[in-house]
Amino acid sequence: MADASIAIHWPDGSRSDANPGESWLEAARRGQQLIPTACRQGSCGACEIEVNGNVIRACISSIPATGNRPLQVSLSSDPYW
C-alpha cells in the first residue's frame, strides 16, 4: 500500500500535496513556490526553510512521512545572504 500524500502549507498561504520521500525542491516547484538555491549540495545554506519549526536544507532533504499531519513551511532568512 502506497503512503498517502502530505499536505504542505506554503508561506504565501497556498497549499499543495507531496509524497513522502519526494525532494523538497521538486515539491516546491510543483506547488509554484520558489526556494532560493545556490546549490553546493547542502553546504551553502541558501535553501534553508523551516518546516513545522525545524530548519532544514531543501536541497538535501525530502518530505517526511507524517501520517495525515500537514507540514507548515516558512522561509528562513539569513541577514548575511
Short mmCIF file of C-alpha atoms in Angstrom, two decimals:
data_model
loop_
_atom_site.label_atom_id
_atom_site.label_comp_id
_atom_site.label_asym_id
_atom_site.label_seq_id
_atom_site.Cartn_x
_atom_site.Cartn_y
_atom_site.Cartn_z
CA MET A 1 0.00 0.00 0.00
CA ALA A 2 1.45 3.38 -1.02
CA ASP A 3 1.98 6.15 1.51
CA ALA A 4 -0.67 8.87 1.49
CA SER A 5 0.30 12.29 0.19
CA ILE A 6 1.18 15.01 2.69
CA ALA A 7 -0.43 18.46 2.67
CA ILE A 8 2.10 21.29 2.56
CA HIS A 9 1.07 24.80 3.61
CA TRP A 10 3.39 27.36 1.98
CA PRO A 11 4.34 30.83 3.28
CA ASP A 12 2.11 32.60 0.73
CA GLY A 13 -0.98 30.79 2.05
CA SER A 14 -1.23 28.28 -0.79
CA ARG A 15 -1.39 24.51 -0.31
CA SER A 16 -0.06 21.59 -2.32
CA ASP A 17 0.46 17.87 -1.80
CA ALA A 18 3.67 15.86 -1.92
CA ASN A 19 4.65 12.24 -1.38
CA PRO A 20 6.89 11.11 1.48
CA GLY A 21 10.46 10.82 0.23
CA GLU A 22 9.97 13.40 -2.54
CA SER A 23 12.55 16.18 -2.83
CA TRP A 24 11.58 19.48 -1.20
CA LEU A 25 12.78 21.36 -4.28
CA GLU A 26 10.57 19.25 -6.57
CA ALA A 27 7.56 19.65 -4.25
CA ALA A 28 8.11 23.42 -4.19
CA ARG A 29 8.40 23.60 -7.99
CA ARG A 30 5.12 21.70 -8.45
CA GLY A 31 3.47 23.94 -5.85
CA GLN A 32 4.73 27.00 -7.77
CA GLN A 33 6.94 28.05 -4.87
CA LEU A 34 10.45 29.45 -5.08
CA ILE A 35 13.03 28.18 -2.64
CA PRO A 36 16.25 30.10 -3.31
CA THR A 37 19.29 27.95 -4.03
CA ALA A 38 22.97 28.48 -4.72
CA CYS A 39 23.45 24.76 -4.50
CA ARG A 40 26.63 23.31 -3.18
CA GLN A 41 24.97 20.10 -2.00
CA GLY A 42 23.93 21.37 1.42
CA SER A 43 26.97 23.42 2.32
CA CYS A 44 25.86 26.97 1.45
CA GLY A 45 22.52 27.17 3.32
CA ALA A 46 20.75 29.28 0.67
CA CYS A 47 17.82 26.85 0.55
CA GLU A 48 17.10 26.68 4.27
CA ILE A 49 13.41 26.51 5.07
CA GLU A 50 11.58 25.99 8.32
CA VAL A 51 9.21 23.03 8.41
CA ASN A 52 6.95 22.80 11.46
CA GLY A 53 9.56 24.78 13.40
CA ASN A 54 12.63 22.79 12.30
CA VAL A 55 15.20 24.34 9.94
CA ILE A 56 16.22 22.06 7.07
CA ARG A 57 18.16 22.45 3.83
CA ALA A 58 15.75 21.79 0.99
CA CYS A 59 18.43 20.67 -1.49
CA ILE A 60 19.39 17.63 0.60
CA SER A 61 16.12 16.91 2.43
CA SER A 62 12.97 15.10 1.46
CA ILE A 63 9.34 15.22 2.51
CA PRO A 64 8.97 13.22 5.74
CA ALA A 65 6.20 10.68 6.35
CA THR A 66 3.83 12.37 8.80
CA GLY A 67 0.70 10.27 8.62
CA ASN A 68 -2.02 12.77 7.87
CA ARG A 69 -0.41 15.73 9.67
CA PRO A 70 0.24 18.68 7.33
CA LEU A 71 3.60 20.43 7.05
CA GLN A 72 3.82 24.19 7.57
CA VAL A 73 6.67 25.83 5.66
CA SER A 74 8.28 29.18 6.41
CA LEU A 75 11.21 30.63 4.53
CA SER A 76 14.28 31.10 6.70
CA SER A 77 16.04 34.39 6.38
CA ASP A 78 19.75 34.89 6.72
CA PRO A 79 20.82 38.54 7.04
CA TYR A 80 24.21 37.67 5.53
CA TRP A 81 22.85 36.30 2.22
#
